[in-house]
CSV table of C-alpha atoms in Angstrom, one decimal:
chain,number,residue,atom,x,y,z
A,1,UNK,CA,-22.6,-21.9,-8.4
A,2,UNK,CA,-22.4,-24.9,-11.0
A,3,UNK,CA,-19.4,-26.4,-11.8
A,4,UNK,CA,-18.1,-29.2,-13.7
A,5,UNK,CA,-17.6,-30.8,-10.3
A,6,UNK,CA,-21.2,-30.3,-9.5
A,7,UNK,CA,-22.7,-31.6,-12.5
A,8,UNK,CA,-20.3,-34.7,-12.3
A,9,UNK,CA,-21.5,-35.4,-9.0
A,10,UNK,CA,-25.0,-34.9,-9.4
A,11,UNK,CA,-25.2,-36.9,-12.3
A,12,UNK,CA,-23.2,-39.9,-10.1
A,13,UNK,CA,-20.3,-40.0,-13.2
A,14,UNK,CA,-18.4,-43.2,-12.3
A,15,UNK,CA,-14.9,-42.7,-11.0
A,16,UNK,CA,-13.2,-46.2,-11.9
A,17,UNK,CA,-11.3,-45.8,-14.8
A,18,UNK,CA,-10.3,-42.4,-15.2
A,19,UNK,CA,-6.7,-41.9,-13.6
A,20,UNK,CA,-4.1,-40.5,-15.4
A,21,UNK,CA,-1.8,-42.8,-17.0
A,22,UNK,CA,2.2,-43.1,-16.2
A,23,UNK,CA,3.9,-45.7,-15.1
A,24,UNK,CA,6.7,-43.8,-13.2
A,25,UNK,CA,5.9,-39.9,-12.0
A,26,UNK,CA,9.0,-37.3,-11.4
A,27,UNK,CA,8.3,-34.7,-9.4
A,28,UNK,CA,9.8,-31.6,-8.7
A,29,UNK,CA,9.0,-29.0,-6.2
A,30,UNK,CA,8.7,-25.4,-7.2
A,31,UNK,CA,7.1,-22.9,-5.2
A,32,UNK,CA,5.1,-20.0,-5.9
A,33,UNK,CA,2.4,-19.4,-8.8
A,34,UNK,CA,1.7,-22.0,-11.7
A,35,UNK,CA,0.0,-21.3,-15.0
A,36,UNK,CA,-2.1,-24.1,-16.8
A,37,UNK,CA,1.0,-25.8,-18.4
A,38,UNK,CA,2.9,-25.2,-15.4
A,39,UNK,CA,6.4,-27.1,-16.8
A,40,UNK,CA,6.5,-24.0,-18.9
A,41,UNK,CA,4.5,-21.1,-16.9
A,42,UNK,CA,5.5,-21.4,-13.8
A,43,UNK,CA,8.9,-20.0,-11.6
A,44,UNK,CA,10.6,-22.9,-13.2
A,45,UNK,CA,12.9,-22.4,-15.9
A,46,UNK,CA,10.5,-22.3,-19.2
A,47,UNK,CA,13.8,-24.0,-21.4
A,48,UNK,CA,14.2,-26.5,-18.4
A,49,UNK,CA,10.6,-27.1,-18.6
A,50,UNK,CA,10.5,-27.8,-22.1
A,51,UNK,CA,13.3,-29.7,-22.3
A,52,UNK,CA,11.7,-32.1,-19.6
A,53,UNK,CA,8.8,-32.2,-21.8
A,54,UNK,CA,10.1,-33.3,-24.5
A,55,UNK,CA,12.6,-35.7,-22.8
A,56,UNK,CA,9.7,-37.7,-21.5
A,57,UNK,CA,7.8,-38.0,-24.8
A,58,UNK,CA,7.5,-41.7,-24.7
A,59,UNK,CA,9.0,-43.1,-22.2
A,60,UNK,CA,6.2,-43.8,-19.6
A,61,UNK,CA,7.1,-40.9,-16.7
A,62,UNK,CA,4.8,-38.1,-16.3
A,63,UNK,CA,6.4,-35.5,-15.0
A,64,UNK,CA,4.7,-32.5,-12.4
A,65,UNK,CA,5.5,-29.5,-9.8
A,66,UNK,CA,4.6,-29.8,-6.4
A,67,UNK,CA,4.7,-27.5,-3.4
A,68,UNK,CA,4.0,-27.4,-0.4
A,69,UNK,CA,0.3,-26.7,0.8
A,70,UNK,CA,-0.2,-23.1,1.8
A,71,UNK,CA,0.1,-19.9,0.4
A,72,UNK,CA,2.0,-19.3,-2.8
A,73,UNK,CA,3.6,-16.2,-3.0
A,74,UNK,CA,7.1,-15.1,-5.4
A,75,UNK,CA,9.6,-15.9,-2.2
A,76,UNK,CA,12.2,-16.4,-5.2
A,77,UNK,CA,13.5,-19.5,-6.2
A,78,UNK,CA,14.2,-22.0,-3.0
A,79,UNK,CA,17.9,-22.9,-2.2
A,80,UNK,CA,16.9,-26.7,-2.0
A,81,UNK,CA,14.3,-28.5,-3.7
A,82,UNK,CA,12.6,-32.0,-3.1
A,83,UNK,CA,12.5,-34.4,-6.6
A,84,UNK,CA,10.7,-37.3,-6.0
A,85,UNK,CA,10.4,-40.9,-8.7
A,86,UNK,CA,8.0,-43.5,-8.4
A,87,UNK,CA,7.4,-46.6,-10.0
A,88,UNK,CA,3.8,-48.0,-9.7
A,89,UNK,CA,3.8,-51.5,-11.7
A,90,UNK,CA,3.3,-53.7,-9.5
A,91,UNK,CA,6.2,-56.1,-9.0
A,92,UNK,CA,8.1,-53.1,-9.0
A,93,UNK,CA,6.8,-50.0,-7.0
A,94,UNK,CA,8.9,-47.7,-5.7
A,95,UNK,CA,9.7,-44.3,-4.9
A,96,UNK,CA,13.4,-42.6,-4.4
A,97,UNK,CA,13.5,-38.8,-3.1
A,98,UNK,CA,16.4,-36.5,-3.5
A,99,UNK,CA,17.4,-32.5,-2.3
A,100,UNK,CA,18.7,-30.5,-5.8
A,101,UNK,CA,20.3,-27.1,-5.7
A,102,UNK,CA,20.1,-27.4,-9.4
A,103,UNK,CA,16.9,-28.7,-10.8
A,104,UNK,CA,19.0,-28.8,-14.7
A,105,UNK,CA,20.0,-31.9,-12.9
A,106,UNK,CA,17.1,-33.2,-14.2
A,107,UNK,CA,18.0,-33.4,-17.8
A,108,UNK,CA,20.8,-35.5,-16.8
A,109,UNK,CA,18.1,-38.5,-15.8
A,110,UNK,CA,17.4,-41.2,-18.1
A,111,UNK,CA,14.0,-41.5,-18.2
A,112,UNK,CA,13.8,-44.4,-20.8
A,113,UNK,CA,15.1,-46.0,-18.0
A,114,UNK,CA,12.9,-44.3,-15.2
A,115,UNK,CA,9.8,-45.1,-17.0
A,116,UNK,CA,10.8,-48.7,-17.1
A,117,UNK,CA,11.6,-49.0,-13.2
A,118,UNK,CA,15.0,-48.8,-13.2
A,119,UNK,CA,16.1,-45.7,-10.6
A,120,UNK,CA,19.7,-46.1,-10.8
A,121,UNK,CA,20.4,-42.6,-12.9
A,122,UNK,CA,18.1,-41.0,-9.9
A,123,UNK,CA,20.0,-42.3,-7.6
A,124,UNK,CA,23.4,-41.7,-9.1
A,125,UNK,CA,22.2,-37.9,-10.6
A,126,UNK,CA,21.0,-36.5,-7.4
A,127,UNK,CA,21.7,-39.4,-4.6
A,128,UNK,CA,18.5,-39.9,-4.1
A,129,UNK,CA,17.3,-42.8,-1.9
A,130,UNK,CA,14.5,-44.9,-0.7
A,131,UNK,CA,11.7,-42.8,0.4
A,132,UNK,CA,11.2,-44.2,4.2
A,133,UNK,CA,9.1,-41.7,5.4
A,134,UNK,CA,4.7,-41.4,5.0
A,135,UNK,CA,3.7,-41.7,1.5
A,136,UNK,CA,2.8,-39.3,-0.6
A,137,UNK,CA,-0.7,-37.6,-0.8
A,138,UNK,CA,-0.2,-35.1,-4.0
A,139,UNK,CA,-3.5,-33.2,-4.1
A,140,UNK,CA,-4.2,-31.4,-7.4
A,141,UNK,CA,-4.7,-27.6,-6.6
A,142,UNK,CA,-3.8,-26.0,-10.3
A,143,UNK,CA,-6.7,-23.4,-10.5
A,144,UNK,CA,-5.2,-21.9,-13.7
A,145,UNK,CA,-6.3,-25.3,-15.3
A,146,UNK,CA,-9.7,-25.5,-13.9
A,147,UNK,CA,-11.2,-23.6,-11.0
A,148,UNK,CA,-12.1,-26.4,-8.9
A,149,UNK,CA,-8.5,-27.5,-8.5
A,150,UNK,CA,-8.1,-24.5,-6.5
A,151,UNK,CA,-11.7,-24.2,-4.9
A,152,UNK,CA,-11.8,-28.0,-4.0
A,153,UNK,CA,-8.0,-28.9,-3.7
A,154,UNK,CA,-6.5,-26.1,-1.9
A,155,UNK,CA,-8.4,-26.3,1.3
A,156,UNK,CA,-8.5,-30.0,1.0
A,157,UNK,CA,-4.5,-29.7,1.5
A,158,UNK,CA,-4.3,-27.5,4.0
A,159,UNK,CA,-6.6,-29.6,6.2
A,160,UNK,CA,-4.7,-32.5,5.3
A,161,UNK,CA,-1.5,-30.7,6.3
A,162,UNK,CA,-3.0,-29.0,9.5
A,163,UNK,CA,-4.1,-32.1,10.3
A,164,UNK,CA,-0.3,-33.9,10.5
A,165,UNK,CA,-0.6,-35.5,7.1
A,166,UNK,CA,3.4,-35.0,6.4
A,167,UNK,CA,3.1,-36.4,3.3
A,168,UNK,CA,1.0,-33.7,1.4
A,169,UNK,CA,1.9,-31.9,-1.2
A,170,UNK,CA,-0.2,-29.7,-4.0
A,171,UNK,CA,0.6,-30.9,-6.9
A,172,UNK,CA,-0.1,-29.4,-11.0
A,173,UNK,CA,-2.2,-32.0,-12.8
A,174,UNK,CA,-3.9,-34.9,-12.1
A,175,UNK,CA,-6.5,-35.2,-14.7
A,176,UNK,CA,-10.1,-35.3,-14.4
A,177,UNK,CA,-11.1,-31.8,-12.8
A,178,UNK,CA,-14.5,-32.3,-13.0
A,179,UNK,CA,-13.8,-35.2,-9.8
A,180,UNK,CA,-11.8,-32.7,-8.2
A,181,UNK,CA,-10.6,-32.7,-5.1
A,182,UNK,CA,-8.3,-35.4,-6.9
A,183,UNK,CA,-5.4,-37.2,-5.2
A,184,UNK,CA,-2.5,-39.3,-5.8
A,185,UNK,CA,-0.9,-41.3,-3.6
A,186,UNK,CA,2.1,-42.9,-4.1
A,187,UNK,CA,4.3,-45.0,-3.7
A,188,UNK,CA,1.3,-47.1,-5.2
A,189,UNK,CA,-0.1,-45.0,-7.7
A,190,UNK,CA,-3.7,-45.0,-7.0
A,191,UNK,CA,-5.6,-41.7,-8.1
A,192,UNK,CA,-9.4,-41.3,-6.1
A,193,UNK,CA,-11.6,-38.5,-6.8
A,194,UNK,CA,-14.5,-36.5,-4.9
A,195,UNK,CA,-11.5,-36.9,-1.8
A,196,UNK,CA,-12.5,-35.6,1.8
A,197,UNK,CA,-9.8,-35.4,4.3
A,198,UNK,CA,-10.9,-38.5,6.4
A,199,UNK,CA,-11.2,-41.1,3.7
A,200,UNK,CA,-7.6,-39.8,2.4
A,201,UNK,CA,-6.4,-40.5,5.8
A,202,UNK,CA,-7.6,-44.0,5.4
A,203,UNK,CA,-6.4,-44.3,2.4
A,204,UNK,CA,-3.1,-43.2,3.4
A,205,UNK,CA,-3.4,-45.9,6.6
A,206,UNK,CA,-4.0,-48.4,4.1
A,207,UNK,CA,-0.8,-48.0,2.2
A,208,UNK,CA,1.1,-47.9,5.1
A,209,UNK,CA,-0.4,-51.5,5.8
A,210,UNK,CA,0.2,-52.6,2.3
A,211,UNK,CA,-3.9,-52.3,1.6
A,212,UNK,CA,-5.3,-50.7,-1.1
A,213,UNK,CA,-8.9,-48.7,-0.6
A,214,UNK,CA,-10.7,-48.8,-3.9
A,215,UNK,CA,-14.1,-46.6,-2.6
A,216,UNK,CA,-13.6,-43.2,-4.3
A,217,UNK,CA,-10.3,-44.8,-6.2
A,218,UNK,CA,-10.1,-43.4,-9.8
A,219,UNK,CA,-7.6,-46.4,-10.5
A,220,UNK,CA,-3.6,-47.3,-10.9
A,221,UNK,CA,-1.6,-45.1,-13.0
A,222,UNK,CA,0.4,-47.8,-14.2
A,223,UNK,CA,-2.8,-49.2,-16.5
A,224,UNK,CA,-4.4,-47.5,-19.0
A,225,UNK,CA,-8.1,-46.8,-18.6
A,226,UNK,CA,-9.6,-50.4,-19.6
A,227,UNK,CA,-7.1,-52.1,-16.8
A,228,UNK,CA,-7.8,-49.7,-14.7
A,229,UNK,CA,-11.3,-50.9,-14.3
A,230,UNK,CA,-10.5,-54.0,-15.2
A,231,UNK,CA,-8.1,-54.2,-11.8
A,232,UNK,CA,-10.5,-52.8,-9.4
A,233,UNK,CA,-13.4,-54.9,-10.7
A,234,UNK,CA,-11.6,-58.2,-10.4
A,235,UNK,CA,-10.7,-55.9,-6.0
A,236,UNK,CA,-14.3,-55.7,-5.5
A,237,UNK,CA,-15.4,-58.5,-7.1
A,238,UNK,CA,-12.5,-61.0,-5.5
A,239,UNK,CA,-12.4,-58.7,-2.1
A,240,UNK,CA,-8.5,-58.6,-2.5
A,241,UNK,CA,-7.5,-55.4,-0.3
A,242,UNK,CA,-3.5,-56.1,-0.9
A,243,UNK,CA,-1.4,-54.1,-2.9
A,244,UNK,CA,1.3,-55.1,-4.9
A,245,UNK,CA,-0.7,-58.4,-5.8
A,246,UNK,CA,-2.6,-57.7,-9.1
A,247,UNK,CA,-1.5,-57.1,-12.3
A,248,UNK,CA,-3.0,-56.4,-15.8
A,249,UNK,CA,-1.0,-58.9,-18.0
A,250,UNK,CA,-2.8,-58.6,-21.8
A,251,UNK,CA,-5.0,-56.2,-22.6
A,252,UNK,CA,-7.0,-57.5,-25.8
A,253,UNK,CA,-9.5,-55.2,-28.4
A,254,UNK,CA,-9.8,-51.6,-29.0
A,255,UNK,CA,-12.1,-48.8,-28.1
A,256,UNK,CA,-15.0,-49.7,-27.7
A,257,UNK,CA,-14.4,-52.9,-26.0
A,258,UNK,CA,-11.5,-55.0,-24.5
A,259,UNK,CA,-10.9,-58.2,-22.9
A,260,UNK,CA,-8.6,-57.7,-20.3
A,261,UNK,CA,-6.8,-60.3,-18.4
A,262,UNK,CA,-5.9,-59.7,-14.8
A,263,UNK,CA,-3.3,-62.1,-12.7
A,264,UNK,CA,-2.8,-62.5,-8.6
A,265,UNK,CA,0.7,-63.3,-7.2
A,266,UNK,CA,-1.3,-66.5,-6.4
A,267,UNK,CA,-2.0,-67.6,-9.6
A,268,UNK,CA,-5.3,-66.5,-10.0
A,269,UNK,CA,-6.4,-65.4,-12.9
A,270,UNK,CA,-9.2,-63.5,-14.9
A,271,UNK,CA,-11.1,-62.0,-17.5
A,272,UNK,CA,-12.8,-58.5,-17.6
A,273,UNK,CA,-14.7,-57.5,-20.5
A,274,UNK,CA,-15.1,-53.7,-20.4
A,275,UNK,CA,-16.7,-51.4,-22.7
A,276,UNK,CA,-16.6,-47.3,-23.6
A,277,UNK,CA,-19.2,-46.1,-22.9
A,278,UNK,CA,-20.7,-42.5,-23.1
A,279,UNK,CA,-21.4,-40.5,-20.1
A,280,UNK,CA,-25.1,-38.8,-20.7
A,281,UNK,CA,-27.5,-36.4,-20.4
A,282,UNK,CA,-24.0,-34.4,-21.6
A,283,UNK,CA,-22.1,-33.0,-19.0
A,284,UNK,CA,-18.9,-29.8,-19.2
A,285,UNK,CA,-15.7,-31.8,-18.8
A,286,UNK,CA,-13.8,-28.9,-17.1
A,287,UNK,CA,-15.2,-25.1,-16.1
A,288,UNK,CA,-16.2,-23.0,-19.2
A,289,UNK,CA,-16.2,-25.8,-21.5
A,290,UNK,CA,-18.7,-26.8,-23.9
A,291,UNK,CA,-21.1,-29.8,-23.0
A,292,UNK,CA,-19.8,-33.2,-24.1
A,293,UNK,CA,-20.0,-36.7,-23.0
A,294,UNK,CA,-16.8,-37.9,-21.6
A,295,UNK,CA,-16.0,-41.6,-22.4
A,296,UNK,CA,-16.5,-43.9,-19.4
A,297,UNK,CA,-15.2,-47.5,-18.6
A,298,UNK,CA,-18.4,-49.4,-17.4
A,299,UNK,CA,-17.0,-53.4,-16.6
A,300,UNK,CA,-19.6,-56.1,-18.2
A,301,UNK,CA,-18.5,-59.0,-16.9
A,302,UNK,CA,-15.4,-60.5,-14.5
A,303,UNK,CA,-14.6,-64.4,-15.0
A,304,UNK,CA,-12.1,-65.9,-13.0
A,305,UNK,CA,-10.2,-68.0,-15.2
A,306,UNK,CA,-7.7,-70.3,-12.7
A,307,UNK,CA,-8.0,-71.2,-9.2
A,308,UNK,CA,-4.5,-71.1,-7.5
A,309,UNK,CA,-2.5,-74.2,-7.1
A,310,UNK,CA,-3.7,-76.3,-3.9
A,311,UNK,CA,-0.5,-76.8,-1.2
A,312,UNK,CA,-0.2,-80.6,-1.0
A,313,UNK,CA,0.8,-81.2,2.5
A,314,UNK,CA,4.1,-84.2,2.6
């Protein structure tokens, strides 16, 4: 059977680049079936859902269901749900969980605030608190979206979760279907594609360690899709594994080229030219669409601009 997966993978489509972009994600669990814009066609309030929606117009958070990994049948609507916020800029990251009898709780957030890092209406709304258990593994599973959400995600969760991965969770919409199985994992905010269950345990280790692993990774939600490439150029080319230590300060040009200026903690610094590209012969961008050439970020060049200062010893 050929799918947009299939044809993505065969024709070796490049992964960096192509995460979804938000720099704070609210998510809410709701059990049971989700339609393709699942805010509004899911068991979730539709109003509720719509006023979310529009809430977060602007404001950097990205907003998604979750559930947990299993089967999804109408069990009504769940005395207690899980909300989680995450911040991914580095400098910054976070993530705060909460239990809500009430998810029109929500509306009560301020998300200007949210989407700039700030989790003090999250806490104060639904005393929510440090996450201090695993991270998060939110594996996109929304077949009413694309097919190989479901065909690719679903059993991808269930292996992670039968496997002891407590952190997993399905999750609505991650973007890219045709690199499906796609995962999330916060508190970091790094999106990979094409995911088998091993590597996402590493990756998963890795965070727990403070590393990032950039094989399969699809980029850092916090950067749009130049800086994403641009940030795990300067990883591979600098062999930086750490999180938390590189971030995309100026990001100069338009489509179909930018200049984009990465800094280290340390005081390195550099300069990633990277260019749109198209992605040919053309290729469907989800199930049942027409052919089309998605854009893709293709890094020309990575120049390191400043050496860190040198320690003088007294």
């Amino acid at each position: 059977m050929s799918t947009c997966t299939t044809a993505s993978r065969h024709l070796d489509e490049p992964l960096s680049g192509t995460a979804a972009t938000a720099r704070t994600w609210l998510l809410i669990e709701q059990p049971g079936p989700w339609g393709a814009k699942a805010l509004t066609s899911s068991h979730l309030d539709p109003a509720l859902g719509r006023a979310l929606e529009a809430a977060a117009q602007g404001t950097g958070v990205r907003i998604a269901l979750i559930r947990h990994p299993g089967r999804h049948a109408d069990c009504g609507a769940p005395a207690e749900r899980h909300v989680y916020a995450a911040h991914t800029t580095p400098g910054n990251v976070w993530l705060h969980a909460a239990m809500t009898r009430d998810p029109g709780q929500l509306l009560d957030l301020d998300l200007a605030a949210l989407g700039t890092g700030d989790p003090r209406s999250f806490d104060e709304v639904l005393q929510g608190r440090p996450h201090t258990d695993d991270p998060l593994a939110l594996v996109c599973t929304n077949g009413k979206r694309d097919r190989c959400c479901a065909l690719l995600g679903r059993p991808l969760a269930a292996e992670l979760a039968a496997s002891g991965v407590n952190g997993t969770w399905e999750v609505t919409h991650l973007g890219g279907h045709r690199f499906s199985p796609t995962v999330l994992v916060l508190p970091y905010g790094y999106a990979y594609g094409r995911a088998e269950a091993h590597a996402v345990k590493e990756i998963l280790q890795g965070v727990r360690e403070g590393r990032v692993v950039t094989e399969g990774c699809r980029g850092n939600s916090a950067w749009e899709r130049p800086g994403q490439a641009a940030e795990l150029a300067v990883r591979t080319a600098s062999g930086e594994q750490a999180a938390d230590v590189l971030t995309v300060i100026r990001t100069d040009g338009a489509a179909p080229r930018w200049e984009v200026t990465v800094a280290h903690t340390d005081g390195r610094l550099w300069r990633v030219f990277v260019a749109q590209g198209a992605s040919l012969p053309p290729r469907p961008q989800s199930c049942g669409s027409a052919l089309g050439a998605p854009a893709r970020m293709d890094v020309v060049a990575v120049r390191q601009l400043e050496e860190p200062p040198v320690a003088v010893a007294c």
